[in-house]
Coordinates of N, CA and C in Angstrom, one line a residue:
Chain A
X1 N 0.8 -1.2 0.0 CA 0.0 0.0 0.0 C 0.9 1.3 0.0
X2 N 0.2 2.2 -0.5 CA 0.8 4.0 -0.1 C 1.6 4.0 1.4
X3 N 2.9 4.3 1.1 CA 3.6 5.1 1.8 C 4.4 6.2 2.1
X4 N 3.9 7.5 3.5 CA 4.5 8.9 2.8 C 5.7 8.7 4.1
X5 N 6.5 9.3 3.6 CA 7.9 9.9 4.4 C 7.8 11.4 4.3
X6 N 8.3 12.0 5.6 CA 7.8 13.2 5.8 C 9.3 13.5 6.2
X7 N 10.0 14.7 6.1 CA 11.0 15.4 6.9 C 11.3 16.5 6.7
X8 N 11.8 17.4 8.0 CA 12.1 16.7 9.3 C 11.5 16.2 9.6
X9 N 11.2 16.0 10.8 CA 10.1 15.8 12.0 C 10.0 16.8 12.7
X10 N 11.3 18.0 13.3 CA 11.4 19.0 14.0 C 12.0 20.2 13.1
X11 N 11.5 21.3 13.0 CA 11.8 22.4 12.0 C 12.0 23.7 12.5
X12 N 13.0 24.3 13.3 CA 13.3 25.6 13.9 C 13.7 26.4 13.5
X13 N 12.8 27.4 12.9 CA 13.1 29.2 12.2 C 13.2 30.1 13.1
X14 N 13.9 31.2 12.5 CA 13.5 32.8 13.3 C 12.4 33.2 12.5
X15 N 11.8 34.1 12.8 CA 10.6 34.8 12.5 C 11.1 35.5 10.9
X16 N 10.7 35.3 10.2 CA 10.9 35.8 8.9 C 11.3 34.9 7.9
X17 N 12.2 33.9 8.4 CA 13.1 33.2 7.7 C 12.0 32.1 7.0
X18 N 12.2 31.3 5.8 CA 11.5 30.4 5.5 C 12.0 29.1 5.9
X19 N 10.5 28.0 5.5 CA 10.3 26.8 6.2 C 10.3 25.8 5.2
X20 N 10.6 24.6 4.7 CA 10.6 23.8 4.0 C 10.4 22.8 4.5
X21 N 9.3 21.4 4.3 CA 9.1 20.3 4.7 C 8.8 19.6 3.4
X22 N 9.2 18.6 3.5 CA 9.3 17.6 2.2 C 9.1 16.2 2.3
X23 N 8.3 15.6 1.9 CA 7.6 14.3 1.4 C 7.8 13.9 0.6
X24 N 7.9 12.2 0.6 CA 7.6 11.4 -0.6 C 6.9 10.3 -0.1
X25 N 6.3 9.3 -1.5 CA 5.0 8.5 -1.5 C 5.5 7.8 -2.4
X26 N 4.6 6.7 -1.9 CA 4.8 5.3 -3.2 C 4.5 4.9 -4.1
X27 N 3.2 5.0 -4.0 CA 2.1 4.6 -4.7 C 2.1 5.3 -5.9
X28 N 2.2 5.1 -7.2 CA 2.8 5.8 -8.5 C 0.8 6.3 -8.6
X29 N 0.3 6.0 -8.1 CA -1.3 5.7 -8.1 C -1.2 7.0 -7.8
X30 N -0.7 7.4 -6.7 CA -1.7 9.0 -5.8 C -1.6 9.8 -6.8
X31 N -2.8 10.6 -6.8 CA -2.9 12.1 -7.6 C -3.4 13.0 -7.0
X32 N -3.6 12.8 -5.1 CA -3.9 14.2 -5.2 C -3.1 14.2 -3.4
X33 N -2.3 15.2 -3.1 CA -1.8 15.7 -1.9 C -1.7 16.8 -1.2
X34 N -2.5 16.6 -0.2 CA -3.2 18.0 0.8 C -1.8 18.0 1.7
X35 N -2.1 19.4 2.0 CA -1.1 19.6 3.5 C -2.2 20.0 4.7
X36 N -1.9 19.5 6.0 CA -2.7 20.2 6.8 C -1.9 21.2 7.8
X37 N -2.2 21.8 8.5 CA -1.6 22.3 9.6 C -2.7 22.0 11.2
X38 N -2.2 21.4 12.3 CA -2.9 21.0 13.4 C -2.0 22.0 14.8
X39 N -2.8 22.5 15.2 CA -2.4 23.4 16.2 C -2.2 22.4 17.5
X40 N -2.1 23.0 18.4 CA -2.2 21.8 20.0 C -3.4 21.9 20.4
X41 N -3.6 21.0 20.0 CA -5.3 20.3 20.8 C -6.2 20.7 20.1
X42 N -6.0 21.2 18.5 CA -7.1 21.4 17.8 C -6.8 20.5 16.7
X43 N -8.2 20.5 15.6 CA -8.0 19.4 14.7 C -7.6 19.8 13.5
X44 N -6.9 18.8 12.8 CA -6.1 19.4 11.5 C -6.6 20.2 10.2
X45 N -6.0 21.4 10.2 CA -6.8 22.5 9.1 C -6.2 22.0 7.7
X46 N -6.7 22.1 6.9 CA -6.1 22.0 5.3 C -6.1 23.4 5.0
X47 N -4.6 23.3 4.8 CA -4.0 24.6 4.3 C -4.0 24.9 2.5
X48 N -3.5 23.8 2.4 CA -3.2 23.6 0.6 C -2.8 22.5 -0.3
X49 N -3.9 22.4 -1.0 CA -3.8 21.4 -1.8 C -3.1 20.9 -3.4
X50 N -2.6 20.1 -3.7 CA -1.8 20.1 -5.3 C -2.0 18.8 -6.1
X51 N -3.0 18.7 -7.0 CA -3.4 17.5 -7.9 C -2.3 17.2 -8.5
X52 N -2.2 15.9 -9.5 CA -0.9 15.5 -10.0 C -1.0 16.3 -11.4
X53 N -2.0 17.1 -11.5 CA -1.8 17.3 -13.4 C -1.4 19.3 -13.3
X54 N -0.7 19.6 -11.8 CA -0.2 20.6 -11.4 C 1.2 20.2 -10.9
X55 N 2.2 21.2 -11.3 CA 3.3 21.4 -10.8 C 4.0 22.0 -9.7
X56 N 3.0 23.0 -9.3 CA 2.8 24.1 -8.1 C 1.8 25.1 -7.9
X57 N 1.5 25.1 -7.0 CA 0.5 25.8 -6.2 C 1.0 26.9 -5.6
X58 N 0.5 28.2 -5.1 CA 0.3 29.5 -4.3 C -0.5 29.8 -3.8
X59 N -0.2 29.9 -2.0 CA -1.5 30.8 -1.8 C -0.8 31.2 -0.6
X60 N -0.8 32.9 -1.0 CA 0.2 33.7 0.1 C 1.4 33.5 0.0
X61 N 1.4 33.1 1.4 CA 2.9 32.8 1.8 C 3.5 31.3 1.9
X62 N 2.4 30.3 1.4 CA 2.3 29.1 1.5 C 2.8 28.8 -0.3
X63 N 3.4 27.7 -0.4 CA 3.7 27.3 -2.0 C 3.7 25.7 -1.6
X64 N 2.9 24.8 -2.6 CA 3.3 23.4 -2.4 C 4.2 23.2 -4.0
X65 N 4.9 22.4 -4.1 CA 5.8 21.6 -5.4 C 5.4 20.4 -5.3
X66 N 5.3 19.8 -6.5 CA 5.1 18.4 -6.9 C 6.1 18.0 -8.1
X67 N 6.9 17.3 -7.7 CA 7.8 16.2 -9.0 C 7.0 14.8 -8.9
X68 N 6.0 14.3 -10.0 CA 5.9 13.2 -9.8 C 6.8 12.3 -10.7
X69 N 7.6 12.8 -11.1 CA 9.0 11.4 -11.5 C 9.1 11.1 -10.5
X70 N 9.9 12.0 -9.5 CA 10.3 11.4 -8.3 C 9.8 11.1 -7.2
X71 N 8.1 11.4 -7.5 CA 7.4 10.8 -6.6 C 7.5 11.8 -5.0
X72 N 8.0 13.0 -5.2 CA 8.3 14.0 -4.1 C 7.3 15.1 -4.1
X73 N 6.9 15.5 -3.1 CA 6.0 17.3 -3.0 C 6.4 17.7 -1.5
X74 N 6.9 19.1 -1.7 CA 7.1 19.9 -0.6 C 6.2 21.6 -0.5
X75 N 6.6 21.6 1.1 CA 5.4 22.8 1.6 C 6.7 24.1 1.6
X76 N 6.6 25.1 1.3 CA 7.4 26.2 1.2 C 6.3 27.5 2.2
X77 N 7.0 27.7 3.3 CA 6.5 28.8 4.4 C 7.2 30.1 3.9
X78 N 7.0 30.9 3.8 CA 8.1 31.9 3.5 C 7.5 32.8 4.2
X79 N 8.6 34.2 4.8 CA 8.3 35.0 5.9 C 7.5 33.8 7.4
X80 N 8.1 33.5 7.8 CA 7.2 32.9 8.7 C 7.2 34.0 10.1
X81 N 5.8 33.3 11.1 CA 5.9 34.5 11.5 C 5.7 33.0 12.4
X82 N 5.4 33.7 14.3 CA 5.2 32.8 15.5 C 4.0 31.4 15.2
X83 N 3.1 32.3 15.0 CA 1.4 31.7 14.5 C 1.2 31.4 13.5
X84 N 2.2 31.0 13.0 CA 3.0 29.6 11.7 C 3.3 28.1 12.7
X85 N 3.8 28.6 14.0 CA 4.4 27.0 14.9 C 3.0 26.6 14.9
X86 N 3.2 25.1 14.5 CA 2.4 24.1 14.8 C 3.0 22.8 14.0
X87 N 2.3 21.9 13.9 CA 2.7 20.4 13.6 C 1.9 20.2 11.9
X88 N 2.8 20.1 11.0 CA 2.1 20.2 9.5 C 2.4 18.6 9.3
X89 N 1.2 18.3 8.6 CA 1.2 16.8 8.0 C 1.1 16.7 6.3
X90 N 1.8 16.4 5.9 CA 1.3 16.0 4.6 C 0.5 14.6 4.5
X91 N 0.1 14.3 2.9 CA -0.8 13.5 3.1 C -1.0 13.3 1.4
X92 N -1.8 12.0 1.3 CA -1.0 11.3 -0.4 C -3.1 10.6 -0.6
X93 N -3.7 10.8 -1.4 CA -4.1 9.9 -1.7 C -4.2 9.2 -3.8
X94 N -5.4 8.1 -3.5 CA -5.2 7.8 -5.5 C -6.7 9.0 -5.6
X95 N -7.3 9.0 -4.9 CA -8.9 10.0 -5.6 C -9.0 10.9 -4.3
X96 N -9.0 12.4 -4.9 CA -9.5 13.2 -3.8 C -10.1 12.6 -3.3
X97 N -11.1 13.0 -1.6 CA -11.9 12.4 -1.2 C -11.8 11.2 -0.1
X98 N -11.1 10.7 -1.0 CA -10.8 9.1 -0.3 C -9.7 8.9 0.4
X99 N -9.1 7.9 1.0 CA -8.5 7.6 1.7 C -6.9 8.4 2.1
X100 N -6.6 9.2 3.1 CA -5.2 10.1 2.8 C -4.5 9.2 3.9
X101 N -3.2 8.9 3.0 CA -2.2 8.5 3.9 C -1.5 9.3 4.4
X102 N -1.1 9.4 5.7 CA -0.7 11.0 6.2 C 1.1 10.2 6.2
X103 N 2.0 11.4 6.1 CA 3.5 11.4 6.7 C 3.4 11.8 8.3
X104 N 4.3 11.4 9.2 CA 4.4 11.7 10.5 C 4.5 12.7 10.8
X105 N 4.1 14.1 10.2 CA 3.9 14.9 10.5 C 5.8 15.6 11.1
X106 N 5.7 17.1 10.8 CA 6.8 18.0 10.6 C 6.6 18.7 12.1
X107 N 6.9 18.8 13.4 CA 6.7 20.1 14.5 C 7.5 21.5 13.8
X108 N 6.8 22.4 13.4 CA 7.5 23.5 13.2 C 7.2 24.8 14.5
X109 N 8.8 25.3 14.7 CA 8.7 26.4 15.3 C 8.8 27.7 14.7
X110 N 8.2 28.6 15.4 CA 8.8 30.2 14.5 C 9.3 30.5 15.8
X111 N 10.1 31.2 16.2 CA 10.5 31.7 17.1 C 11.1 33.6 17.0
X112 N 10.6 34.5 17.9 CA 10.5 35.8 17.3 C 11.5 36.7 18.1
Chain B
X1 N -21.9 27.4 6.8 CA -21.9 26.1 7.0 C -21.7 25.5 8.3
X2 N -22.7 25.3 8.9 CA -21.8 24.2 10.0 C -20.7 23.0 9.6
X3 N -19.2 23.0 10.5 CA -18.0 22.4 10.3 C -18.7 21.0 10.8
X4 N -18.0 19.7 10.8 CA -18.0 18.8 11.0 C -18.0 18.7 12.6
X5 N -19.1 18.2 12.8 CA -18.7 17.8 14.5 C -19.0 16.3 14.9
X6 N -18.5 16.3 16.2 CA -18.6 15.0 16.6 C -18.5 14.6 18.1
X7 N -19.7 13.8 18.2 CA -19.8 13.3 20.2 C -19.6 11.7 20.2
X8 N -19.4 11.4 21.2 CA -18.3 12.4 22.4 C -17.4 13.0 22.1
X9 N -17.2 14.5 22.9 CA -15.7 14.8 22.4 C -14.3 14.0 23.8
X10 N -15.0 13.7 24.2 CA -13.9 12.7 25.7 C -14.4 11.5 25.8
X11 N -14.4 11.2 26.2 CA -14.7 9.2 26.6 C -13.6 8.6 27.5
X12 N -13.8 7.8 28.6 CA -13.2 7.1 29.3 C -14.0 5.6 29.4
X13 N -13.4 4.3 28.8 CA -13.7 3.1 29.1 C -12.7 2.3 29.6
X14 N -12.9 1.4 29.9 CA -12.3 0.0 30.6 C -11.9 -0.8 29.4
X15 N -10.9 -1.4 29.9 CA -10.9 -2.4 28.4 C -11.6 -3.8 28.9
X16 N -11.8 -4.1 27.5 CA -13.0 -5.0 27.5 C -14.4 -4.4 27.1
X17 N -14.8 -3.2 27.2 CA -15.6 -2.8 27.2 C -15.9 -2.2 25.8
X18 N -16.8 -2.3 25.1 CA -17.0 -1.4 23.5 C -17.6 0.0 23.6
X19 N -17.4 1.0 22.8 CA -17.4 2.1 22.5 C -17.9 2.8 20.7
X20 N -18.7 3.7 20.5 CA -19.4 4.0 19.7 C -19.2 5.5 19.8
X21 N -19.0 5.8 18.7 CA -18.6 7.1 18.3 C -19.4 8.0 17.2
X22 N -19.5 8.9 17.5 CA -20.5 9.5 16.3 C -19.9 10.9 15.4
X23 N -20.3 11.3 13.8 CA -19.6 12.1 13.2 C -20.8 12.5 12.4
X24 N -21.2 13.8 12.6 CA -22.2 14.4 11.3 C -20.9 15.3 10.5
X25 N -21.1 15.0 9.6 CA -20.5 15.8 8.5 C -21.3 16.6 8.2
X26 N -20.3 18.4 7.4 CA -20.6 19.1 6.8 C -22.1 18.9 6.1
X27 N -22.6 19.6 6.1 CA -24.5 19.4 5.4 C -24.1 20.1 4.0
X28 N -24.6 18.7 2.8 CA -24.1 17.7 2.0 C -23.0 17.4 1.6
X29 N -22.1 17.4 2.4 CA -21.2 16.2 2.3 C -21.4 14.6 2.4
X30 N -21.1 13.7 1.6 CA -21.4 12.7 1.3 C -20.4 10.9 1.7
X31 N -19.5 12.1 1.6 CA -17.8 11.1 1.8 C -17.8 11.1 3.4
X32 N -17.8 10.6 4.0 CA -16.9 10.6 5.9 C -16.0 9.4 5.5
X33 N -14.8 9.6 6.5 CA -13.7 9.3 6.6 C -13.3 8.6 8.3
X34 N -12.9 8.0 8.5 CA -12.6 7.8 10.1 C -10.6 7.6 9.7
X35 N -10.1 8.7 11.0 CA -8.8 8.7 11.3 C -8.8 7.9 12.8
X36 N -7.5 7.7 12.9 CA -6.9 7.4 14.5 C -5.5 8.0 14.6
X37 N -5.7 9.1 15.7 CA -4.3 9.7 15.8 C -3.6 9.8 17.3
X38 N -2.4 8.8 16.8 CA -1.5 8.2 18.2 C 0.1 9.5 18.3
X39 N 0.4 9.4 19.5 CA 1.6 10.3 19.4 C 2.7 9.7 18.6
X40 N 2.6 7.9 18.6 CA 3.2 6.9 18.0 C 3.5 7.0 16.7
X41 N 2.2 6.5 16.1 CA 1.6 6.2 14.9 C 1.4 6.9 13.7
X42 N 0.9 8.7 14.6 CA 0.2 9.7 13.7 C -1.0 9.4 13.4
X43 N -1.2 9.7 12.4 CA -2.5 9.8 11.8 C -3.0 8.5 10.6
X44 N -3.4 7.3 10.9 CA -3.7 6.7 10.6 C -5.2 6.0 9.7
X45 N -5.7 5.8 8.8 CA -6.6 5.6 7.9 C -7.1 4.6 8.9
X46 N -8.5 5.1 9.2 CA -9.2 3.7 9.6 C -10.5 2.7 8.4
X47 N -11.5 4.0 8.4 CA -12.2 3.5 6.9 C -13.0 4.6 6.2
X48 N -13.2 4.5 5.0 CA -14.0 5.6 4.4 C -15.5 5.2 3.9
X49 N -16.7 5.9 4.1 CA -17.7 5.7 3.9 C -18.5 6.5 2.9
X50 N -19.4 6.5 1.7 CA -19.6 6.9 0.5 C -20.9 6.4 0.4
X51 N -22.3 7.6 0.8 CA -23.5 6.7 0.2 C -23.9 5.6 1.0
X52 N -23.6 5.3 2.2 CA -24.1 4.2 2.8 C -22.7 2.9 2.7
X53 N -21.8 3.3 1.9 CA -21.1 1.7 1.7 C -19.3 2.3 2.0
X54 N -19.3 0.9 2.5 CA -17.7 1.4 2.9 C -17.0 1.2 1.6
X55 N -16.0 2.2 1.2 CA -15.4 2.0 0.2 C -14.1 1.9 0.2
X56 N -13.4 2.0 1.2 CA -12.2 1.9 1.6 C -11.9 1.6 3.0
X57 N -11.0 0.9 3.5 CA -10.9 0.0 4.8 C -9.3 -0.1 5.0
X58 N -8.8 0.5 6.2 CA -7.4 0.5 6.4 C -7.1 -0.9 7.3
X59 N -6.3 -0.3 7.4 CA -4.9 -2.0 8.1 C -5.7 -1.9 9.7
X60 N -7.1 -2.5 10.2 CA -6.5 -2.6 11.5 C -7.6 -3.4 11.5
X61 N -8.1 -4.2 13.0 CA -8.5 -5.5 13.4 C -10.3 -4.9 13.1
X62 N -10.8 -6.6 13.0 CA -12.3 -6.0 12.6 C -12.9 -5.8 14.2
X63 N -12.1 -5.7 14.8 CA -13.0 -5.3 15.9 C -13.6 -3.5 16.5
X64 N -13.1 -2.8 14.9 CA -13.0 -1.7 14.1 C -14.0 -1.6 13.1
X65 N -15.1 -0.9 13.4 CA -16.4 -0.9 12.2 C -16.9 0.2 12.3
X66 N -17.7 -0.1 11.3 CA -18.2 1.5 11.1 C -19.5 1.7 10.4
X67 N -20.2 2.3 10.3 CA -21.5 2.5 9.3 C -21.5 3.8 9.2
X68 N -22.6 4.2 8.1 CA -23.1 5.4 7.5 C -24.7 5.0 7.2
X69 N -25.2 6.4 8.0 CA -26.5 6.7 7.7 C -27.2 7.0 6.4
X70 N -28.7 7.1 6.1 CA -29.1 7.9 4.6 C -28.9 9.6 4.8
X71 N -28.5 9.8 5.9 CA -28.4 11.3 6.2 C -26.7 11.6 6.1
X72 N -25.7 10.7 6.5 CA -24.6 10.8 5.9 C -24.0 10.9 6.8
X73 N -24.3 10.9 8.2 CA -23.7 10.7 9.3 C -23.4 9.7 9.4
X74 N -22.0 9.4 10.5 CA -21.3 8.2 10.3 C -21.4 7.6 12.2
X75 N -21.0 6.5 11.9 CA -20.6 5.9 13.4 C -19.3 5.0 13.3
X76 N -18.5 4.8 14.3 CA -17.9 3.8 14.3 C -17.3 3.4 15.8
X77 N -17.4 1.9 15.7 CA -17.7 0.9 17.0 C -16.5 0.5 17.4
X78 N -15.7 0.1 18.4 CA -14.6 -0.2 18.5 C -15.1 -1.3 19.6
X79 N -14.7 -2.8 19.8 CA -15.4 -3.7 20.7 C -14.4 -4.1 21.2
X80 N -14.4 -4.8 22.4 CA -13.5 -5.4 23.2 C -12.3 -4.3 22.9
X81 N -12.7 -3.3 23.7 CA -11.5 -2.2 23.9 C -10.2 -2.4 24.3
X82 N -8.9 -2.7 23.9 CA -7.5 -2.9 24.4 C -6.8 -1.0 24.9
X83 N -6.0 -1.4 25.7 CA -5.0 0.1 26.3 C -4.7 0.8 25.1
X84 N -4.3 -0.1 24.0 CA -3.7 0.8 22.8 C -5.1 1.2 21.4
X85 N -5.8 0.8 22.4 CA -7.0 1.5 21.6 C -7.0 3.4 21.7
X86 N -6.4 3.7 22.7 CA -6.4 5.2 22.8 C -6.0 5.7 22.4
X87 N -6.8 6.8 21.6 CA -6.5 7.9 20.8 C -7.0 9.1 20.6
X88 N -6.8 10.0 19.9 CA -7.9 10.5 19.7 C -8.8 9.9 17.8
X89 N -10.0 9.9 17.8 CA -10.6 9.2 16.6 C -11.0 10.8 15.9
X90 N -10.5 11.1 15.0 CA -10.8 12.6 13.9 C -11.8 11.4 12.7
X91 N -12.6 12.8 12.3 CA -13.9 12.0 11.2 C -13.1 13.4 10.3
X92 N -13.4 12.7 8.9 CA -13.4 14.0 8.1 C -14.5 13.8 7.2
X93 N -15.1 15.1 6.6 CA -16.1 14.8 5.5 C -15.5 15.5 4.5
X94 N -15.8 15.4 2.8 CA -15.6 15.5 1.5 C -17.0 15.9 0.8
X95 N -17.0 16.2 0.3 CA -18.1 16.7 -0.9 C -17.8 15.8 -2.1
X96 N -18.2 16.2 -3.5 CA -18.4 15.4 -4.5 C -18.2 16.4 -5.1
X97 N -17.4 16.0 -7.3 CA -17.4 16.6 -7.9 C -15.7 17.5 -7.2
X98 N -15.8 19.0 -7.8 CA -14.0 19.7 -7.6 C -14.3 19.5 -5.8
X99 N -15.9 19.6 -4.9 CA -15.3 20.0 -3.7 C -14.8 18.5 -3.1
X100 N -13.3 18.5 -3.1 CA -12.8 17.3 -2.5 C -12.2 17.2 -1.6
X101 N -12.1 18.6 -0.8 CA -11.3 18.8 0.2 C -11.9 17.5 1.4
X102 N -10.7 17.5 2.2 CA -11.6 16.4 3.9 C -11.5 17.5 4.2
X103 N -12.7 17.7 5.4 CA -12.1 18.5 6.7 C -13.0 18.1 7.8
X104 N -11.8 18.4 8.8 CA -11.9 17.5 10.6 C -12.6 17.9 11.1
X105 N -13.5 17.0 11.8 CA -14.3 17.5 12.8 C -13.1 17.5 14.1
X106 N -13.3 18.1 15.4 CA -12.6 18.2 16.6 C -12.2 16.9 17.0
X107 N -12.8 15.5 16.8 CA -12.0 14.4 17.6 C -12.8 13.8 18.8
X108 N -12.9 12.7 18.8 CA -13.2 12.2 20.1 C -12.0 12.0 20.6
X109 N -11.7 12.2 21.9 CA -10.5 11.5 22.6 C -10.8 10.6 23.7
X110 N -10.5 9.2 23.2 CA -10.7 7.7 23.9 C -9.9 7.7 24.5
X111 N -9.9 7.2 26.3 CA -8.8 6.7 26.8 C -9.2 5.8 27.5
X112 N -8.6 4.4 27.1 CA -8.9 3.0 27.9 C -8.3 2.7 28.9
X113 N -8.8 2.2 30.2 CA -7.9 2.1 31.3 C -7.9 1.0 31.5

């Protein structure tokens, strides 16, 4: 079955500097990969989404990339600010909708 | 729109003991989803439900079930509860057609003693 690899696992910025977290998956199958972001003790928000028949996505300060040769997509934070820290997961499936295999999730800090 | 919610939001059982969980999705959303999220494990696929029928089913024991209503709300049963049954259980619902986003209801959080 689908498997995603997520890294880091722990990600420490200063406040402005940018964030990179990066995944890969197995399943030559998946076409569609959401990122979420999960605060402490709240439940995971979908930040931004990237189908496979896209190369990259924008929204703000947020950018996802997709190489599906290599079977890789990464989240791009740029300017980060405090109320950016939280725990980001990426996540793979074959049909929107259906089943998301999550990566172990990234702890990102911003620190000001 | 009301967001996805779901009761209980806490639960405390015994193990041995079964547990039933409940998830209204987003009003028409059609897709629910059941997660399990361990500090361990992460965030793990339990099953997905579409229309009344499960259409997808992850890696774990059938002592793990689930249904969906004609209204689209979901449940899912967990029997003969074990210690490592604890988690918190996140539902997500989906729409049809471009809206394909999931999004989480708040979580039950089970803890078995």
């Amino acid at each position: 079955g689908e498997n995603v690899e997520q890294h880091p696992s722990t990600l420490s910025v200063q406040e402005g500097d940018s964030a990179v977290i990066k995944c890969t998956y197995s399943d030559s199958a998946s076409n569609y990969f959401p990122w979420y972001k999960q605060e402490l003790g709240k439940r995971p928000q979908l930040i931004i989404d990237i189908r496979s028949n896209v190369g990259e996505k924008k929204d703000q300060r947020i950018a996802v990339t997709l190489n599906k040769t290599a079977k890789h997509f990464s989240l791009h934070i740029t300017e980060t600010q405090p109320e950016d820290s939280a725990v980001y997961f990426c996540a793979a499936s074959r049909q929107a909708g259906t089943a998301l295999i999550f990566g172990k999730g990234t702890t990102l800090s911003v620190s000001s | 729109k009301a967001g996805v919610t779901q009761t209980p939001r806490y639960l405390i059982k015994t193990r041995g003991q079964q547990v039933t969980l409940s998830c209204s999705p987003i009003s028409g959303h059609r897709s629910v989803s059941w997660y399990q999220q361990t500090p361990g494990q992460g965030l793990q696929f339990l099953f997905e439900y579409f229309s009344e029928t499960q259409r997808n089913k992850g890696n774990f024991p059938g002592r793990f079930s689930g249904r969906q209503f004609s209204n689209s709300r979901s449940e899912m049963n967990v029997s003969t509860l074990e210690l490592g049954d604890s988690a918190l259980y996140l539902c997500a619902s989906s729409g049809t057609g471009t809206a394909i986003e999931q999004y989480f209801g708040p979580g039950t959080r089970l803890t078995v003693t």
